[in-house]
Amino acid sequence: MERARKVANRAILKRLVNESKQSRNGEMSSRSPVSYTPSRYVSSLSPFGSKNHSRSDSLGAKNVSNNVGFGVGSQIRSISVEALKSSDTFPRRHNSATPEEQTNMAESCGFDSLDALIDATVPKAIRIDSMKFPKFDGGLTESQMIEHMKDLESKNKIFKSFIGMGYYNTHVPPVILRNIMENPAWYTQYTPYQAEISQGRLESLLNFQTMITDLTGLPMSNASLLDEGTAAAEAMAMCNNIVKGKKKTFIIANNCHPQTIDICKTRADGFDLKVITADLKDIDYSSGDVCGVLVQYPGTEGEILDYGEFVKNAHAQGVKVVMATDLLALIMLKPPGELGADIVVGSAQRFGVPMGYGGPHAAFLATSQEYKRMMPGRIIGVSVDSSGKPALRMAMQTREQHIRRDKATSNICTAQALLANMAAMYAVYHGPEGLKTIAQRVHGLAGAFAVGLKKLGNIEVQGLPFFDTVKVTCADAHAIADAAYKSEINLRVVDAKTITVSFDETTTLDDLDKLFKVFAGGKPVSFTAASLAPEVENAIPSGLLRQSSYLTHQIFNMYHTEHELLRYLHKLQSKDLSLCHSMIPLGSCTMKLNATTEMMPVTWPGFTDIHPFAPSEQAQGYQANIPLPRTP
């Protein structure tokens, strides 16, 4: 930027000197204003946007030889190929300066064209010779882009997913989909840097924090983080910071999601930490070098364990406990805070945010007041304005909080505020009773599946308590998975004899009946899922059932009809400055640069409803759209 500024200043100074000399000599400046500026709504590919097109031509007053005639006796000239191309080009709708205006600006800086200005500004040492894309080098029109994305979407295959592992199908309430996710009054300014023009978003993010603190049983939460694996890695860094880097080992229980373990191992290198993965019963703190331990609740294979004694043992050795958890499960399970966990992390994805082949999704991190200054991401606080009225602000914002500088942790720009707003509104829309109904239904479907498998025989169901994921031991896991695949069902194969089946908000009784046919291996099934209902019991031990209340604030108990929530969303968005009102001075990163054409495919089912661990042949549209690394 500094180089560009110097080049432009020198060029402007040179132009002013030359014009001053010409004025003294009575000469007319060669750079007189252009007499006619074509409308920016005329295609930049059209001949009518040409710089040499005179005013008299445009008005049809003089040079009639340039007019196109179609009648007998009229003067005819040929039409250029460019004039016949589609006019719904992308640049002219999103780059407001016309080619002529761009040239005028470049000339004001002393250059013949924008390319000449760039050529003088960008050092040759950092340029590449060329970058050619055979299909896209000429650019696509907006309608062509939509058609291209439809083609990619059609190449994805949507199978019913029972894979789980922290990713679940969910019903996105249409009022939230249309009025937040697809609404530029929410998505163009989603990062709330400036409190005075962000009160609506800040209130929604405060709702998110309240939801997380209520469900986890810990008093402090951020709003929010990138994904569950990243949140776990941030918690690992917090454990390291709590002991001031004096203990360099972090233990991860092997009942955590595999992707979480991998992310923590990768991030540990940057902190010079040693990561050890171990079975819960084999975890050993005797080295005296352990700063923290990570466990999953419920586990990646569905098991629900009572971590009360485990946490006490860890604390006795001076080790902090991080617990990765599931928000929907916490509607029914004793909160991690009541089990003694120091830090709780997880994903809010299943609260109304589609899987989207892995994200992005809003994650969370909750902890005690003691460690609030070590928390990553953003924290929304309640304050007062200059008139003494209640107002919201970002109380802490890590990397953007300049007072901390090199001590800061994760960047708030990557903390998924838009999706945190969706998850928060999902909780507002359903309220505590609505969420309880969803959680109990999901647990009931898992219970009915377990009962049905026992009736089929030759299949062993895990004896440990579970919430939504049933672990199954069978003779040939791959054979069952292949049979499910033929019925367009995806299961998780843990090993040659183990399968897990995870249920979610979108699962139906018909889905259970299809699963029973798959696991029956061609034998007739003498019952239906509906007939099993009287036999299904709560699989969660009484000692781990949630007794504490949650989402008691009035905001979660007011807007349970569509028109009520719609009005609430509109009230909040009216408090904010977005691209609907003006250019946004701060706080939306790249989102405000995304055109509507680019945003539309994001919510298409062919892209939203694919599990990240679905077989790659089901995601060919995604695969075609993911750039491969270039060879050196």
XYZ file of C-alpha atoms in Angstrom:
632
model
C 0.000 0.000 0.000
C 2.833 2.420 0.837
C 4.477 1.783 -2.543
C 1.174 2.381 -4.339
C 0.640 5.606 -2.408
C 4.078 6.941 -3.332
C 3.667 6.046 -7.010
C 0.263 7.738 -7.156
C 1.477 10.871 -5.353
C 4.413 11.288 -7.720
C 2.159 10.838 -10.736
C -0.430 13.343 -9.482
C 2.262 15.912 -8.701
C 3.745 15.466 -12.181
C 0.342 15.916 -13.807
C -0.370 19.096 -11.841
C 2.976 20.585 -12.824
C 2.410 19.770 -16.506
C -1.113 21.197 -16.477
C 0.172 24.361 -14.787
C 2.782 24.811 -17.538
C 0.219 24.216 -20.267
C -2.159 26.746 -18.687
C 0.555 29.414 -18.654
C 1.308 28.761 -22.332
C -2.373 29.151 -23.228
C -2.687 25.559 -24.245
C -5.771 23.491 -23.685
C -5.182 20.528 -21.525
C -5.070 17.293 -23.493
C -6.951 15.681 -20.634
C -10.231 17.520 -20.949
C -13.180 15.890 -19.202
C -14.978 13.172 -21.083
C -18.115 14.771 -22.493
C -20.194 11.657 -22.070
C -20.111 8.966 -19.435
C -22.166 5.937 -20.376
C -24.532 4.498 -17.849
C -22.960 1.900 -15.561
C -26.014 -0.207 -16.216
C -24.965 -0.749 -19.818
C -22.960 -3.923 -20.217
C -19.223 -3.380 -20.186
C -19.130 -5.774 -23.115
C -21.472 -3.607 -25.162
C -20.098 -1.381 -27.965
C -22.123 1.446 -26.453
C -19.690 1.454 -23.535
C -16.793 2.297 -25.844
C -14.660 5.284 -24.917
C -14.640 6.521 -28.525
C -18.416 6.640 -28.747
C -19.263 10.342 -29.200
C -22.125 12.266 -27.616
C -23.726 12.819 -30.998
C -23.547 9.067 -31.657
C -25.284 8.283 -28.382
C -28.042 10.765 -29.079
C -28.513 9.563 -32.632
C -28.218 13.160 -33.940
C -25.351 13.081 -36.392
C -23.261 10.110 -37.377
C -26.060 7.921 -38.679
C -23.635 5.679 -40.526
C -22.846 4.065 -37.189
C -26.478 3.230 -36.503
C -27.715 -0.278 -37.058
C -30.488 -0.427 -39.684
C -32.912 -3.259 -40.103
C -35.343 -1.825 -42.693
C -35.096 -1.524 -46.469
C -32.757 1.233 -47.568
C -31.238 1.772 -44.182
C -27.509 1.977 -43.756
C -26.234 -1.265 -42.268
C -23.093 -2.124 -40.355
C -22.106 -5.454 -38.851
C -22.706 -6.272 -35.167
C -19.694 -7.330 -33.113
C -19.640 -10.707 -31.394
C -19.238 -8.923 -28.067
C -22.557 -7.140 -28.596
C -24.349 -10.488 -28.853
C -23.027 -11.911 -25.578
C -25.153 -12.048 -22.426
C -25.447 -8.759 -20.612
C -25.848 -10.092 -17.061
C -22.117 -9.817 -16.443
C -20.818 -9.859 -12.885
C -18.332 -6.923 -12.772
C -20.684 -4.187 -13.928
C -23.162 -4.983 -11.150
C -20.587 -5.201 -8.375
C -17.748 -2.909 -9.466
C -19.585 0.403 -9.647
C -16.965 2.296 -11.673
C -17.433 1.978 -15.449
C -14.397 1.265 -17.666
C -14.359 4.950 -18.661
C -14.443 6.053 -15.015
C -11.618 3.662 -14.213
C -9.573 5.102 -17.087
C -10.266 8.649 -15.908
C -9.130 7.755 -12.385
C -5.964 6.150 -13.716
C -5.262 9.204 -15.891
C -5.729 11.443 -12.849
C -2.874 9.497 -11.292
C -0.733 9.964 -14.409
C -1.320 6.622 -16.148
C -3.049 5.696 -19.383
C -4.997 2.819 -17.862
C -5.647 0.873 -14.688
C -3.324 -1.874 -15.949
C -0.525 0.683 -16.330
C -1.085 1.875 -12.754
C -0.965 -1.694 -11.440
C 2.129 -2.398 -13.544
C 3.914 0.551 -11.951
C 2.783 -0.384 -8.438
C 3.151 -4.164 -8.068
C 6.813 -5.265 -7.977
C 7.673 -7.627 -10.807
C 9.431 -9.982 -8.367
C 6.147 -11.082 -6.775
C 4.154 -11.591 -9.984
C 3.458 -14.828 -11.801
C 3.627 -14.951 -15.575
C 0.033 -15.994 -16.141
C -2.867 -17.907 -14.645
C -5.140 -19.617 -17.127
C -8.400 -21.399 -16.390
C -9.643 -22.934 -19.654
C -13.282 -23.000 -18.579
C -13.470 -19.832 -16.511
C -10.797 -17.531 -17.911
C -13.351 -15.465 -19.799
C -15.572 -15.197 -16.736
C -19.142 -16.406 -16.253
C -22.251 -14.292 -16.265
C -24.407 -14.462 -13.157
C -26.952 -16.762 -14.815
C -24.146 -18.992 -16.103
C -22.696 -19.188 -12.602
C -26.042 -20.277 -11.174
C -26.336 -22.956 -13.861
C -22.793 -24.111 -13.119
C -23.555 -24.407 -9.403
C -26.785 -26.298 -10.148
C -24.725 -28.744 -12.184
C -22.307 -29.220 -9.292
C -25.190 -29.654 -6.846
C -26.687 -32.373 -9.044
C -23.444 -34.352 -8.775
C -23.794 -34.579 -4.992
C -25.888 -37.453 -3.672
C -27.888 -36.932 -0.503
C -27.984 -40.151 1.529
C -29.613 -40.372 4.926
C -26.796 -39.890 7.414
C -26.458 -41.814 10.677
C -22.698 -41.158 10.924
C -22.783 -38.681 13.811
C -19.292 -37.784 15.120
C -20.448 -34.275 15.996
C -22.350 -33.603 12.740
C -26.107 -34.055 12.486
C -28.961 -33.247 10.162
C -31.182 -30.505 11.514
C -34.349 -28.680 10.536
C -33.434 -25.058 9.856
C -36.567 -23.077 10.777
C -37.614 -21.272 7.561
C -38.060 -18.002 9.445
C -34.382 -18.193 10.436
C -33.182 -19.421 7.050
C -34.824 -16.586 5.138
C -34.503 -13.783 7.679
C -30.956 -14.396 8.933
C -29.007 -16.756 6.695
C -30.349 -15.321 3.434
C -30.826 -11.765 4.670
C -28.135 -9.160 3.831
C -29.292 -7.119 6.830
C -27.747 -9.945 8.898
C -24.998 -11.515 6.823
C -23.204 -8.484 5.369
C -22.171 -6.999 8.721
C -22.026 -10.057 10.890
C -18.853 -9.277 12.876
C -19.836 -6.586 15.421
C -16.700 -4.481 15.794
C -18.473 -1.176 16.437
C -20.951 -1.422 19.284
C -22.863 1.763 18.438
C -23.978 0.326 15.087
C -24.184 -3.333 16.166
C -26.659 -3.452 19.044
C -28.953 -5.923 17.272
C -26.244 -8.452 16.534
C -24.718 -7.975 19.954
C -28.043 -8.821 21.594
C -28.316 -11.965 19.487
C -24.772 -12.994 20.417
C -25.545 -12.308 24.081
C -28.451 -14.735 23.646
C -25.932 -17.271 22.314
C -23.693 -16.814 25.350
C -26.657 -17.164 27.691
C -27.710 -20.367 25.924
C -24.209 -21.847 26.285
C -23.753 -20.908 29.942
C -27.189 -22.298 30.820
C -26.647 -25.616 29.058
C -23.018 -26.184 30.128
C -23.466 -25.071 33.730
C -20.475 -22.703 33.599
C -20.729 -18.937 34.133
C -18.663 -17.607 31.198
C -18.994 -18.294 27.480
C -17.661 -16.733 24.310
C -19.678 -16.053 21.167
C -18.268 -18.055 19.374
C -15.462 -20.094 17.689
C -14.749 -21.749 14.351
C -15.632 -25.415 15.027
C -15.484 -28.025 17.765
C -11.968 -29.249 16.950
C -10.592 -25.708 16.958
C -12.400 -24.956 20.224
C -10.748 -28.020 21.803
C -7.361 -26.816 20.572
C -8.037 -23.367 22.066
C -8.921 -25.041 25.370
C -5.657 -26.952 25.195
C -3.824 -23.638 24.770
C -5.714 -22.228 27.759
C -4.570 -25.160 29.931
C -1.007 -24.398 28.878
C -1.460 -20.694 29.705
C -3.037 -21.394 33.097
C 0.174 -23.109 34.239
C 2.266 -20.469 32.424
C 3.758 -23.033 30.066
C 5.457 -24.983 32.861
C 3.699 -28.264 32.025
C 3.998 -29.338 28.392
C 1.849 -32.499 28.137
C -1.826 -32.583 27.159
C -3.764 -35.873 27.349
C -6.721 -36.671 25.083
C -9.048 -39.553 25.919
C -9.562 -41.894 22.984
C -13.335 -41.526 23.310
C -13.056 -38.082 21.670
C -14.001 -37.530 18.033
C -11.079 -38.505 15.749
C -11.064 -35.144 13.957
C -10.816 -33.327 17.286
C -7.797 -35.418 18.256
C -6.113 -34.686 14.924
C -6.707 -30.925 15.141
C -5.321 -30.784 18.677
C -2.209 -32.699 17.622
C -1.637 -30.297 14.746
C -2.125 -27.191 16.869
C 0.027 -28.585 19.688
C 3.148 -28.218 17.553
C 2.748 -24.446 17.571
C 2.582 -24.398 21.369
C 5.462 -26.867 21.792
C 3.064 -29.230 23.559
C 3.193 -33.003 23.673
C -0.170 -34.695 22.999
C -0.836 -38.187 24.360
C -3.937 -40.199 23.416
C -4.992 -42.810 25.952
C -7.909 -44.903 27.126
C -9.696 -43.326 30.087
C -8.668 -46.112 32.451
C -5.010 -45.787 31.411
C -4.597 -42.014 31.847
C -1.613 -41.339 34.088
C -0.618 -37.994 35.648
C 2.437 -39.288 37.505
C 4.918 -37.466 35.257
C 3.888 -34.163 36.832
C 4.070 -32.575 33.381
C 0.352 -32.701 32.444
C -1.420 -29.357 32.066
C -4.805 -30.657 30.953
C -6.940 -33.576 29.809
C -9.727 -33.682 27.187
C -12.705 -36.052 27.392
C -15.935 -36.400 25.340
C -19.425 -36.313 26.891
C -21.200 -38.288 25.400
C -18.317 -40.217 23.821
C -17.722 -40.476 20.088
C -19.270 -43.980 20.095
C -22.281 -42.809 22.069
C -21.404 -43.880 25.609
C -22.393 -41.675 28.546
C -19.958 -41.818 31.460
C -20.077 -40.254 34.899
C -16.918 -38.131 35.023
C -17.381 -36.986 38.621
C -14.572 -39.095 40.147
C -12.406 -38.682 37.051
C -12.503 -34.892 37.428
C -11.696 -35.079 41.148
C -8.644 -37.264 40.462
C -7.397 -34.894 37.752
C -7.811 -31.852 40.016
C -5.952 -33.639 42.802
C -2.965 -33.807 40.445
C -3.297 -30.136 39.419
C -4.660 -31.045 35.975
C -7.423 -29.035 34.299
C -10.298 -30.964 32.684
C -11.660 -29.981 29.270
C -14.962 -31.593 28.304
C -16.206 -31.692 24.698
C -19.964 -32.042 24.680
C -23.195 -31.864 22.669
C -25.764 -29.116 23.283
C -28.817 -31.225 22.510
C -27.580 -33.987 24.837
C -27.178 -31.418 27.622
C -30.925 -30.806 27.528
C -31.197 -34.235 29.217
C -27.753 -34.772 30.790
C -26.246 -33.318 33.950
C -24.236 -30.241 32.814
C -20.419 -30.519 32.663
C -20.124 -27.615 35.102
C -21.924 -29.707 37.722
C -19.458 -32.538 37.063
C -16.553 -30.191 37.827
C -15.208 -29.536 34.310
C -12.934 -26.479 34.041
C -13.520 -25.787 30.341
C -16.356 -27.011 28.102
C -16.257 -26.940 24.290
C -18.472 -28.115 21.464
C -20.391 -27.228 18.329
C -23.745 -25.494 17.972
C -24.238 -27.041 14.517
C -27.250 -29.179 15.335
C -29.083 -26.089 16.579
C -30.393 -25.129 13.162
C -27.189 -24.969 11.104
C -26.864 -27.432 8.179
C -23.917 -29.854 8.021
C -22.660 -28.325 4.759
C -20.008 -31.016 4.182
C -18.212 -29.976 7.347
C -18.902 -26.348 7.924
C -18.464 -23.661 8.815
C -20.345 -24.005 12.080
C -20.348 -21.991 15.287
C -18.487 -23.591 18.172
C -18.378 -22.503 21.804
C -16.053 -22.428 24.780
C -17.320 -21.978 28.337
C -15.307 -21.697 31.530
C -15.247 -20.102 34.975
C -14.793 -16.408 35.779
C -11.271 -17.244 36.909
C -10.050 -17.845 33.355
C -12.081 -15.263 31.444
C -9.014 -13.251 30.394
C -7.529 -16.316 28.753
C -10.634 -17.083 26.695
C -10.406 -16.945 22.905
C -12.940 -15.373 20.574
C -15.317 -12.569 21.493
C -17.242 -11.975 24.706
C -20.309 -9.741 24.713
C -20.804 -7.663 27.844
C -23.648 -5.516 29.185
C -22.672 -1.899 29.770
C -24.315 1.550 29.708
C -24.252 4.256 27.045
C -23.564 7.986 27.479
C -27.170 8.494 28.600
C -26.966 5.826 31.260
C -29.148 3.378 29.332
C -28.250 -0.335 29.013
C -25.985 -1.014 26.037
C -23.955 -3.929 24.711
C -20.326 -4.056 23.690
C -17.577 -6.546 23.052
C -15.976 -6.842 26.447
C -12.997 -8.769 25.082
C -12.018 -9.497 21.528
C -8.581 -11.166 21.668
C -6.502 -10.530 18.557
C -8.406 -7.350 17.777
C -7.895 -6.244 21.371
C -4.755 -4.213 20.783
C -3.749 -4.003 24.421
C -2.904 -7.716 24.348
C -1.192 -7.832 20.954
C 1.182 -10.813 20.870
C -0.600 -12.397 23.847
C -3.893 -12.602 21.974
C -5.353 -15.924 20.897
C -7.797 -16.628 18.079
C -9.051 -14.032 15.633
C -12.641 -12.935 16.183
C -13.095 -12.626 12.421
C -13.103 -16.426 12.127
C -15.466 -16.938 15.037
C -18.668 -17.529 13.020
C -20.950 -14.851 14.429
C -23.576 -15.315 11.691
C -23.974 -19.008 12.518
C -23.928 -18.304 16.243
C -26.848 -15.953 15.606
C -28.684 -18.748 13.785
C -28.073 -21.202 16.645
C -29.142 -18.629 19.233
C -32.366 -17.919 17.358
C -33.000 -21.654 17.062
C -33.020 -21.765 20.875
C -35.150 -18.616 21.069
C -37.657 -20.080 18.575
C -38.007 -23.475 20.262
C -37.532 -22.357 23.853
C -36.666 -24.753 26.695
C -39.760 -26.907 26.249
C -39.359 -27.151 22.481
C -35.708 -28.185 22.808
C -36.647 -30.723 25.469
C -39.226 -32.228 23.114
C -36.618 -32.555 20.346
C -34.014 -34.080 22.691
C -36.446 -36.607 24.159
C -37.650 -37.599 20.708
C -34.090 -38.156 19.440
C -33.258 -40.201 22.536
C -36.481 -42.160 22.117
C -35.679 -43.016 18.494
C -32.237 -44.274 19.546
C -33.887 -46.329 22.285
C -36.418 -47.815 19.869
C -33.583 -48.769 17.531
C -31.729 -50.539 20.351
C -34.875 -52.455 21.333
C -35.472 -53.477 17.717
C -31.916 -54.733 17.228
C -32.210 -56.952 20.278
C -35.330 -58.510 18.774
C -33.483 -59.227 15.521
C -30.841 -61.288 17.338
C -27.236 -61.990 16.268
C -26.420 -58.353 17.038
C -25.039 -57.018 20.297
C -26.050 -53.534 21.461
C -23.672 -51.581 23.676
C -24.585 -51.961 27.337
C -23.476 -48.470 28.373
C -26.006 -45.634 28.587
C -26.401 -43.522 25.428
C -28.216 -40.408 24.255
C -28.482 -40.452 20.446
C -25.802 -42.897 19.274
C -26.133 -46.680 19.496
C -23.006 -48.822 19.272
C -23.546 -52.191 17.597
C -21.304 -55.253 17.480
C -21.985 -57.645 14.607
C -20.346 -60.387 12.560
C -19.529 -58.236 9.525
C -19.784 -54.452 9.865
C -18.780 -53.802 6.262
C -21.507 -56.086 4.908
C -24.148 -54.198 6.887
C -22.724 -50.838 5.814
C -22.802 -51.985 2.171
C -26.427 -53.066 2.503
C -27.271 -49.690 4.039
C -25.448 -47.951 1.200
C -27.717 -49.672 -1.323
C -30.676 -48.173 0.544
C -28.989 -44.730 0.411
C -28.101 -44.823 4.094
C -24.687 -43.929 5.546
C -23.497 -45.660 8.730
C -20.256 -45.247 10.640
C -18.000 -48.300 10.515
C -15.705 -48.193 13.554
C -13.944 -51.486 12.811
C -14.634 -54.838 11.142
C -17.252 -55.795 13.754
C -18.445 -52.451 15.113
C -20.939 -49.907 13.774
C -22.413 -46.803 15.370
C -25.792 -45.369 14.391
C -26.566 -41.753 15.353
C -30.041 -40.214 15.348
C -31.063 -36.602 14.984
C -33.958 -34.183 14.693
C -34.750 -35.248 11.119
C -34.942 -39.003 11.800
C -38.386 -40.576 11.335
C -40.073 -43.861 12.227
C -39.834 -44.832 8.548
C -36.058 -44.394 8.783
C -35.976 -46.841 11.686
C -37.961 -49.391 9.710
C -35.456 -49.117 6.852
C -32.595 -49.622 9.297
C -34.226 -52.744 10.730
C -34.434 -54.219 7.212
C -30.746 -53.474 6.668
C -29.645 -55.083 9.938
C -31.979 -58.064 9.398
C -29.793 -59.112 6.475
C -32.658 -60.121 4.203
C -34.710 -61.869 6.885
C -38.271 -60.684 7.480
C -38.810 -58.115 10.237
C -41.836 -58.991 12.355
C -42.270 -55.582 13.982
C -42.297 -51.892 13.155
C -40.626 -48.995 14.887
C -44.013 -47.648 15.958
C -44.910 -50.954 17.636
C -41.784 -50.765 19.814
C -42.691 -47.480 21.495
C -44.245 -49.055 24.653
C -41.022 -50.998 25.282
C -38.635 -48.024 25.045
C -37.236 -46.749 28.335
C -34.951 -43.870 29.201
C -31.390 -45.159 28.816
C -29.779 -42.408 30.922
C -29.020 -43.252 34.581
C -30.918 -41.159 37.104
C -27.658 -39.848 38.541
C -26.757 -38.295 35.179
C -30.173 -36.856 34.328
C -30.347 -33.096 34.270
C -32.158 -31.576 37.250
C -31.162 -27.931 36.864
C -33.226 -25.446 34.857
C -32.031 -23.775 31.650
C -33.053 -21.004 29.242
C -35.125 -19.310 31.922
C -34.517 -15.793 30.597
C -37.650 -14.268 29.096
C -36.037 -13.970 25.660
C -36.212 -17.778 25.321
C -39.863 -17.831 26.364
C -41.460 -15.151 24.181
C -41.041 -15.782 20.454
C -42.333 -19.271 19.665
C -44.509 -18.452 16.655
C -43.135 -17.435 13.265
C -44.599 -13.935 13.246
C -43.289 -13.250 16.770
C -39.761 -14.325 15.881
C -39.942 -12.473 12.554
C -40.739 -9.233 14.377
C -37.954 -9.828 16.892
C -35.417 -10.431 14.106
C -36.542 -7.303 12.292
C -36.328 -5.256 15.496
C -32.730 -6.362 16.006
C -31.640 -5.821 12.403
C -33.059 -2.284 12.455
C -30.504 -1.377 15.129
C -27.528 -2.299 12.935
C -25.656 -0.764 10.033
C -25.374 -3.186 7.129
C -24.884 -3.107 3.399
C -28.641 -2.454 3.215
C -27.929 1.035 4.556
C -24.427 2.006 3.398
C -20.930 0.718 2.979
C -19.942 -0.787 6.306
C -17.068 1.054 8.002
C -15.911 -1.944 10.011
C -16.854 -5.435 10.887
C -17.789 -7.855 8.180
C -14.548 -9.090 6.655
C -15.296 -10.621 3.257
C -19.010 -11.197 3.755
C -19.993 -7.761 2.484
C -18.112 -8.527 -0.735
C -20.171 -11.629 -1.496
C -22.740 -11.054 -4.216
C -26.219 -12.538 -3.997
C -25.356 -14.905 -6.839
C -22.459 -16.234 -4.780
C -24.576 -16.644 -1.639
C -27.557 -18.428 -3.194
C -26.008 -21.925 -3.567
C -24.958 -21.928 0.099
C -28.477 -22.910 1.189
C -29.279 -25.402 -1.583
C -30.005 -28.896 -0.147
C -27.478 -30.532 -2.484
C -24.759 -28.621 -0.662
C -26.163 -28.270 2.859
C -27.227 -31.838 3.642
C -23.975 -33.764 3.137
C -22.091 -35.150 6.123
C -18.353 -34.317 6.033
C -17.450 -38.004 6.346
C -19.840 -39.218 3.677
C -18.112 -41.313 0.982
C -16.368 -39.063 -1.541
C -18.383 -40.508 -4.427
C -21.474 -38.889 -2.861
C -19.800 -35.475 -2.914
C -18.521 -35.208 -6.478
C -19.989 -31.728 -6.823
C -18.004 -30.600 -3.800
C -14.894 -32.402 -5.028
C -15.101 -30.602 -8.371
C -15.398 -27.268 -6.579
C -12.477 -27.794 -4.180
C -9.237 -26.486 -5.708
C -6.451 -29.035 -5.729
C -3.002 -27.913 -4.571
C -0.812 -26.764 -7.423
C 2.341 -28.719 -8.147
C 5.583 -26.756 -7.659
